[in-house]
Structure formats: C-alpha cells, structure tokens
Amino acid sequence: MKLYLRMLMAVFVAGVVSTGCVNQRGCGVDMQAAAVRSDAMLDAVFQAIQPEVRWTHGFTSTGMCEVTRRRVVMTDISAERRGNFLGVVERFWRKSGYRMTAVNNNAEFPAIYARTSDGFRVSLRIGGKGQAFFQVDTPCVQESEVADSTSRATAPLYDGVEFIPRPNIHSDFWSAGAPGVAASRS
C-alpha cells in the first residue's frame, strides 16, 4: 500500500511539475480563453468530418468556473450512417490525443465521450431523427465574462428560438436511407 501511495504521489508531482500548476484555475486561463479553446476543438472535429455536415450553435452555459459550448448538427445522420459518423469522430479524437472515457453503443441513441490531457471533456451524442449533438465542457478556470463564439455556423442560426429544430438538411452520404428529409446541398 505504501508503495502504491508513493507511486501515485510521484505521478501527481510529475504532473504538477510538468504543467507548472495544479489546475487550469491557477494557470492564468480564464473562462473566455477556455471557451475559445473549446471552439477550436469543435472547429477541428467538424473539419475532420468528410463529407462535411452542416451545424448550428447550441447554447453556451457557464458555471462557477467552467464553460460548456455546444453545436447541433442539422444534417440528418441516417441510422445506416451513425456508426460511420461516430467512427470518424472517435478516430479523430484518438489521433488528437484524447482519451475515450465512455461509449454508448445503443443502436438508436449512440454516444462517445472523451477527455483531453488538460481536462476538457468532449462528447458526441446522437438524438432523435439522427441529430448529432457535440459538447465541450472546460475544466475549472478563472472566472471571466464569456463572449459568443466567433466560429461561423454552416447551417441557419436559430437565435431567439426556444428549441433548435430536428435535422432538416439532406446529405447524399450521411442521410443515405433516411426518409423524409428535405433535399438541400451539404
């Protein structure tokens, strides 16, 4: 037991020495900087998805010391393509050094969850009608104001609307086999 505790302490100390701080809150990172990093993480994963999908901003929320950024995919992801979609994202996250923390293999509502080495938590969940939801939760950081994302959505914005509608953009690839989605270029 003593050896285990010594090894655990050594790993903790090595982490503190290599990063220079115990958590993001003490590293000079504030909520706005963390939100910008979240946007960059989301931008990168959307660039990795080919053929591209169309998305809009979900709402941003803040806690006492963390920020959550969300994006909602407006391209219909058919049941036949959900596994492909999650696979593309999972491979990109792994290649980017993220550690997978959970996978929900539910056929209708699958999801994947991952974590970066500096404590950002990312998720992709598939909801009703094949709508994909991306979310990034920051670690605890210094409190500050948080501006809206400057990333440009590729689908219509739904400002002032209580709920973002179900996916309404057709993709010849991602929507393959999905009935009733309006045809639109993606």
PDB file of C-alpha atoms in Angstrom:
ATOM      1  CA  MET A   1       0.000   0.000   0.000  1.00  0.00           C
ATOM      2  CA  LYS A   2       2.833   2.413   0.857  1.00  0.00           C
ATOM      3  CA  LEU A   3       4.492   1.691  -2.492  1.00  0.00           C
ATOM      4  CA  TYR A   4       1.225   2.352  -4.297  1.00  0.00           C
ATOM      5  CA  LEU A   5       0.772   5.688  -2.468  1.00  0.00           C
ATOM      6  CA  ARG A   6       4.373   6.704  -3.222  1.00  0.00           C
ATOM      7  CA  MET A   7       3.901   5.875  -6.911  1.00  0.00           C
ATOM      8  CA  LEU A   8       0.614   7.793  -7.012  1.00  0.00           C
ATOM      9  CA  MET A   9       2.239  10.820  -5.354  1.00  0.00           C
ATOM     10  CA  ALA A  10       5.179  10.656  -7.779  1.00  0.00           C
ATOM     11  CA  VAL A  11       2.801  10.698 -10.753  1.00  0.00           C
ATOM     12  CA  PHE A  12       0.902  13.649  -9.247  1.00  0.00           C
ATOM     13  CA  VAL A  13       4.092  15.625  -8.533  1.00  0.00           C
ATOM     14  CA  ALA A  14       5.433  14.899 -12.020  1.00  0.00           C
ATOM     15  CA  GLY A  15       2.175  16.225 -13.480  1.00  0.00           C
ATOM     16  CA  VAL A  16       2.340  19.398 -11.399  1.00  0.00           C
ATOM     17  CA  VAL A  17       5.990  19.996 -12.271  1.00  0.00           C
ATOM     18  CA  SER A  18       5.458  19.379 -15.993  1.00  0.00           C
ATOM     19  CA  THR A  19       2.412  21.663 -16.240  1.00  0.00           C
ATOM     20  CA  GLY A  20       3.504  24.234 -13.709  1.00  0.00           C
ATOM     21  CA  CYS A  21       0.153  24.295 -11.929  1.00  0.00           C
ATOM     22  CA  VAL A  22      -2.361  22.088 -10.172  1.00  0.00           C
ATOM     23  CA  ASN A  23      -5.424  23.027 -12.266  1.00  0.00           C
ATOM     24  CA  GLN A  24      -6.426  25.406 -15.035  1.00  0.00           C
ATOM     25  CA  ARG A  25      -7.778  27.872 -12.485  1.00  0.00           C
ATOM     26  CA  GLY A  26      -4.276  28.523 -11.224  1.00  0.00           C
ATOM     27  CA  CYS A  27      -2.703  28.655 -14.682  1.00  0.00           C
ATOM     28  CA  GLY A  28      -3.870  32.087 -15.789  1.00  0.00           C
ATOM     29  CA  VAL A  29      -6.557  30.558 -18.041  1.00  0.00           C
ATOM     30  CA  ASP A  30      -9.920  32.286 -17.790  1.00  0.00           C
ATOM     31  CA  MET A  31     -13.382  31.267 -18.947  1.00  0.00           C
ATOM     32  CA  GLN A  32     -13.108  33.219 -22.216  1.00  0.00           C
ATOM     33  CA  ALA A  33      -9.796  31.564 -23.127  1.00  0.00           C
ATOM     34  CA  ALA A  34     -11.269  28.170 -22.277  1.00  0.00           C
ATOM     35  CA  ALA A  35     -14.327  28.923 -24.452  1.00  0.00           C
ATOM     36  CA  VAL A  36     -12.057  29.905 -27.359  1.00  0.00           C
ATOM     37  CA  ARG A  37     -10.145  26.632 -26.932  1.00  0.00           C
ATOM     38  CA  SER A  38     -13.469  24.757 -26.911  1.00  0.00           C
ATOM     39  CA  ASP A  39     -14.453  26.454 -30.170  1.00  0.00           C
ATOM     40  CA  ALA A  40     -11.124  25.470 -31.739  1.00  0.00           C
ATOM     41  CA  MET A  41     -11.653  21.857 -30.658  1.00  0.00           C
ATOM     42  CA  LEU A  42     -15.124  21.855 -32.202  1.00  0.00           C
ATOM     43  CA  ASP A  43     -13.892  23.560 -35.384  1.00  0.00           C
ATOM     44  CA  ALA A  44     -11.195  20.902 -35.762  1.00  0.00           C
ATOM     45  CA  VAL A  45     -13.554  17.942 -35.404  1.00  0.00           C
ATOM     46  CA  PHE A  46     -16.001  19.434 -37.919  1.00  0.00           C
ATOM     47  CA  GLN A  47     -13.147  19.923 -40.398  1.00  0.00           C
ATOM     48  CA  ALA A  48     -12.264  16.238 -39.985  1.00  0.00           C
ATOM     49  CA  ILE A  49     -15.776  15.057 -40.890  1.00  0.00           C
ATOM     50  CA  GLN A  50     -15.953  14.306 -44.604  1.00  0.00           C
ATOM     51  CA  PRO A  51     -18.221  14.708 -46.395  1.00  0.00           C
ATOM     52  CA  GLU A  52     -18.979  17.769 -44.317  1.00  0.00           C
ATOM     53  CA  VAL A  53     -22.104  18.148 -42.219  1.00  0.00           C
ATOM     54  CA  ARG A  54     -23.981  21.357 -41.544  1.00  0.00           C
ATOM     55  CA  TRP A  55     -24.251  22.620 -37.962  1.00  0.00           C
ATOM     56  CA  THR A  56     -25.542  25.483 -35.853  1.00  0.00           C
ATOM     57  CA  HIS A  57     -24.579  26.777 -32.446  1.00  0.00           C
ATOM     58  CA  GLY A  58     -26.253  25.314 -29.394  1.00  0.00           C
ATOM     59  CA  PHE A  59     -26.407  27.435 -26.264  1.00  0.00           C
ATOM     60  CA  THR A  60     -23.338  28.257 -24.203  1.00  0.00           C
ATOM     61  CA  SER A  61     -23.613  27.833 -20.472  1.00  0.00           C
ATOM     62  CA  THR A  62     -21.306  28.855 -17.654  1.00  0.00           C
ATOM     63  CA  GLY A  63     -20.951  27.595 -14.128  1.00  0.00           C
ATOM     64  CA  MET A  64     -18.925  28.978 -11.272  1.00  0.00           C
ATOM     65  CA  CYS A  65     -15.644  28.192 -13.014  1.00  0.00           C
ATOM     66  CA  GLU A  66     -16.410  26.256 -16.208  1.00  0.00           C
ATOM     67  CA  VAL A  67     -17.895  26.818 -19.675  1.00  0.00           C
ATOM     68  CA  THR A  68     -19.911  24.492 -21.890  1.00  0.00           C
ATOM     69  CA  ARG A  69     -20.021  25.051 -25.651  1.00  0.00           C
ATOM     70  CA  ARG A  70     -22.499  23.135 -27.815  1.00  0.00           C
ATOM     71  CA  ARG A  71     -23.070  22.562 -31.515  1.00  0.00           C
ATOM     72  CA  VAL A  72     -26.041  20.871 -33.130  1.00  0.00           C
ATOM     73  CA  VAL A  73     -25.731  19.066 -36.454  1.00  0.00           C
ATOM     74  CA  MET A  74     -28.552  19.992 -38.835  1.00  0.00           C
ATOM     75  CA  THR A  75     -27.590  17.348 -41.394  1.00  0.00           C
ATOM     76  CA  ASP A  76     -29.679  14.208 -40.951  1.00  0.00           C
ATOM     77  CA  ILE A  77     -27.458  11.272 -39.978  1.00  0.00           C
ATOM     78  CA  SER A  78     -29.349   8.133 -41.043  1.00  0.00           C
ATOM     79  CA  ALA A  79     -29.417   5.023 -38.866  1.00  0.00           C
ATOM     80  CA  GLU A  80     -27.295   3.336 -41.557  1.00  0.00           C
ATOM     81  CA  ARG A  81     -24.577   6.002 -41.243  1.00  0.00           C
ATOM     82  CA  ARG A  82     -24.472   6.610 -37.466  1.00  0.00           C
ATOM     83  CA  GLY A  83     -21.700   4.095 -36.888  1.00  0.00           C
ATOM     84  CA  ASN A  84     -19.620   5.688 -39.655  1.00  0.00           C
ATOM     85  CA  PHE A  85     -20.187   9.144 -38.188  1.00  0.00           C
ATOM     86  CA  LEU A  86     -19.201   8.157 -34.673  1.00  0.00           C
ATOM     87  CA  GLY A  87     -16.196   6.268 -36.050  1.00  0.00           C
ATOM     88  CA  VAL A  88     -14.899   9.322 -37.920  1.00  0.00           C
ATOM     89  CA  VAL A  89     -15.166  11.443 -34.784  1.00  0.00           C
ATOM     90  CA  GLU A  90     -13.695   8.806 -32.464  1.00  0.00           C
ATOM     91  CA  ARG A  91     -10.684   8.237 -34.759  1.00  0.00           C
ATOM     92  CA  PHE A  92     -10.087  11.993 -34.957  1.00  0.00           C
ATOM     93  CA  TRP A  93     -10.266  12.401 -31.184  1.00  0.00           C
ATOM     94  CA  ARG A  94      -7.883   9.487 -30.620  1.00  0.00           C
ATOM     95  CA  LYS A  95      -5.475  10.858 -33.235  1.00  0.00           C
ATOM     96  CA  SER A  96      -5.647  14.216 -31.419  1.00  0.00           C
ATOM     97  CA  GLY A  97      -4.562  12.566 -28.160  1.00  0.00           C
ATOM     98  CA  TYR A  98      -7.962  12.480 -26.467  1.00  0.00           C
ATOM     99  CA  ARG A  99      -8.675   9.573 -24.139  1.00  0.00           C
ATOM    100  CA  MET A 100     -12.003   7.810 -24.673  1.00  0.00           C
ATOM    101  CA  THR A 101     -13.864   7.716 -21.352  1.00  0.00           C
ATOM    102  CA  ALA A 102     -17.161   6.070 -22.350  1.00  0.00           C
ATOM    103  CA  VAL A 103     -19.010   4.662 -25.327  1.00  0.00           C
ATOM    104  CA  ASN A 104     -22.759   4.097 -25.525  1.00  0.00           C
ATOM    105  CA  ASN A 105     -23.407   1.515 -28.260  1.00  0.00           C
ATOM    106  CA  ASN A 106     -27.190   1.950 -28.220  1.00  0.00           C
ATOM    107  CA  ALA A 107     -28.399   1.410 -31.804  1.00  0.00           C
ATOM    108  CA  GLU A 108     -30.804   4.364 -31.762  1.00  0.00           C
ATOM    109  CA  PHE A 109     -29.010   6.844 -29.474  1.00  0.00           C
ATOM    110  CA  PRO A 110     -25.267   6.080 -29.523  1.00  0.00           C
ATOM    111  CA  ALA A 111     -22.709   8.393 -27.911  1.00  0.00           C
ATOM    112  CA  ILE A 112     -18.988   8.746 -27.315  1.00  0.00           C
ATOM    113  CA  TYR A 113     -17.230  10.657 -24.562  1.00  0.00           C
ATOM    114  CA  ALA A 114     -13.569  11.663 -24.331  1.00  0.00           C
ATOM    115  CA  ARG A 115     -11.180  13.818 -22.324  1.00  0.00           C
ATOM    116  CA  THR A 116      -8.127  15.853 -23.280  1.00  0.00           C
ATOM    117  CA  SER A 117      -4.900  15.685 -21.315  1.00  0.00           C
ATOM    118  CA  ASP A 118      -5.652  19.128 -19.848  1.00  0.00           C
ATOM    119  CA  GLY A 119      -9.138  18.246 -18.612  1.00  0.00           C
ATOM    120  CA  PHE A 120     -11.531  19.331 -21.375  1.00  0.00           C
ATOM    121  CA  ARG A 121     -14.389  16.833 -21.731  1.00  0.00           C
ATOM    122  CA  VAL A 122     -15.910  16.298 -25.177  1.00  0.00           C
ATOM    123  CA  SER A 123     -18.943  14.342 -26.263  1.00  0.00           C
ATOM    124  CA  LEU A 124     -20.921  13.391 -29.328  1.00  0.00           C
ATOM    125  CA  ARG A 125     -24.452  12.130 -28.785  1.00  0.00           C
ATOM    126  CA  ILE A 126     -26.963  11.069 -31.421  1.00  0.00           C
ATOM    127  CA  GLY A 127     -30.529  12.062 -30.602  1.00  0.00           C
ATOM    128  CA  GLY A 128     -33.915  11.790 -32.259  1.00  0.00           C
ATOM    129  CA  LYS A 129     -34.120  11.746 -36.051  1.00  0.00           C
ATOM    130  CA  GLY A 130     -30.356  11.186 -36.229  1.00  0.00           C
ATOM    131  CA  GLN A 131     -29.483  14.644 -34.894  1.00  0.00           C
ATOM    132  CA  ALA A 132     -25.940  14.824 -33.576  1.00  0.00           C
ATOM    133  CA  PHE A 133     -25.016  16.956 -30.569  1.00  0.00           C
ATOM    134  CA  PHE A 134     -21.428  17.966 -29.798  1.00  0.00           C
ATOM    135  CA  GLN A 135     -20.446  19.375 -26.425  1.00  0.00           C
ATOM    136  CA  VAL A 136     -17.213  20.575 -24.821  1.00  0.00           C
ATOM    137  CA  ASP A 137     -17.029  21.107 -21.061  1.00  0.00           C
ATOM    138  CA  THR A 138     -13.998  23.013 -19.821  1.00  0.00           C
ATOM    139  CA  PRO A 139     -12.106  22.292 -16.637  1.00  0.00           C
ATOM    140  CA  CYS A 140     -12.412  24.766 -13.779  1.00  0.00           C
ATOM    141  CA  VAL A 141     -10.730  28.037 -14.803  1.00  0.00           C
ATOM    142  CA  GLN A 142     -10.592  31.638 -13.605  1.00  0.00           C
ATOM    143  CA  GLU A 143     -13.947  33.383 -13.712  1.00  0.00           C
ATOM    144  CA  SER A 144     -14.477  35.908 -16.518  1.00  0.00           C
ATOM    145  CA  GLU A 145     -17.076  37.071 -18.999  1.00  0.00           C
ATOM    146  CA  VAL A 146     -17.643  34.747 -21.950  1.00  0.00           C
ATOM    147  CA  ALA A 147     -18.395  36.119 -25.410  1.00  0.00           C
ATOM    148  CA  ASP A 148     -20.407  34.316 -28.056  1.00  0.00           C
ATOM    149  CA  SER A 149     -18.466  32.013 -30.326  1.00  0.00           C
ATOM    150  CA  THR A 150     -16.909  33.610 -33.389  1.00  0.00           C
ATOM    151  CA  SER A 151     -16.979  30.301 -35.303  1.00  0.00           C
ATOM    152  CA  ARG A 152     -19.283  30.645 -38.270  1.00  0.00           C
ATOM    153  CA  ALA A 153     -22.150  28.139 -38.311  1.00  0.00           C
ATOM    154  CA  THR A 154     -22.692  26.296 -41.598  1.00  0.00           C
ATOM    155  CA  ALA A 155     -26.460  25.944 -41.124  1.00  0.00           C
ATOM    156  CA  PRO A 156     -29.039  28.618 -40.282  1.00  0.00           C
ATOM    157  CA  LEU A 157     -28.851  30.195 -36.831  1.00  0.00           C
ATOM    158  CA  TYR A 158     -31.844  29.868 -34.577  1.00  0.00           C
ATOM    159  CA  ASP A 159     -31.432  32.946 -32.372  1.00  0.00           C
ATOM    160  CA  GLY A 160     -34.442  33.645 -30.219  1.00  0.00           C
ATOM    161  CA  VAL A 161     -35.925  30.207 -30.898  1.00  0.00           C
ATOM    162  CA  GLU A 162     -36.551  28.131 -27.799  1.00  0.00           C
ATOM    163  CA  PHE A 163     -35.668  24.829 -29.479  1.00  0.00           C
ATOM    164  CA  ILE A 164     -33.439  24.096 -32.438  1.00  0.00           C
ATOM    165  CA  PRO A 165     -35.478  22.036 -34.924  1.00  0.00           C
ATOM    166  CA  ARG A 166     -34.754  18.433 -35.859  1.00  0.00           C
ATOM    167  CA  PRO A 167     -32.192  17.888 -38.614  1.00  0.00           C
ATOM    168  CA  ASN A 168     -33.523  19.311 -41.863  1.00  0.00           C
ATOM    169  CA  ILE A 169     -30.562  19.191 -44.258  1.00  0.00           C
ATOM    170  CA  HIS A 170     -30.040  16.227 -46.569  1.00  0.00           C
ATOM    171  CA  SER A 171     -26.629  14.804 -47.420  1.00  0.00           C
ATOM    172  CA  ASP A 172     -26.332  12.209 -50.167  1.00  0.00           C
ATOM    173  CA  PHE A 173     -23.839  10.365 -47.953  1.00  0.00           C
ATOM    174  CA  TRP A 174     -24.809  10.977 -44.302  1.00  0.00           C
ATOM    175  CA  SER A 175     -28.576  10.838 -44.896  1.00  0.00           C
ATOM    176  CA  ALA A 176     -28.467   7.705 -47.067  1.00  0.00           C
ATOM    177  CA  GLY A 177     -31.547   5.621 -46.350  1.00  0.00           C
ATOM    178  CA  ALA A 178     -33.245   8.306 -44.231  1.00  0.00           C
ATOM    179  CA  PRO A 179     -36.812   9.036 -45.375  1.00  0.00           C
ATOM    180  CA  GLY A 180     -38.447  12.437 -45.431  1.00  0.00           C
ATOM    181  CA  VAL A 181     -35.527  14.864 -45.161  1.00  0.00           C
ATOM    182  CA  ALA A 182     -35.772  17.902 -47.433  1.00  0.00           C
ATOM    183  CA  ALA A 183     -33.132  17.870 -50.146  1.00  0.00           C
ATOM    184  CA  SER A 184     -30.515  20.550 -49.665  1.00  0.00           C
ATOM    185  CA  ARG A 185     -26.853  20.722 -50.589  1.00  0.00           C
ATOM    186  CA  SER A 186     -24.432  19.864 -47.804  1.00  0.00           C
TER     187      SER A 186
END
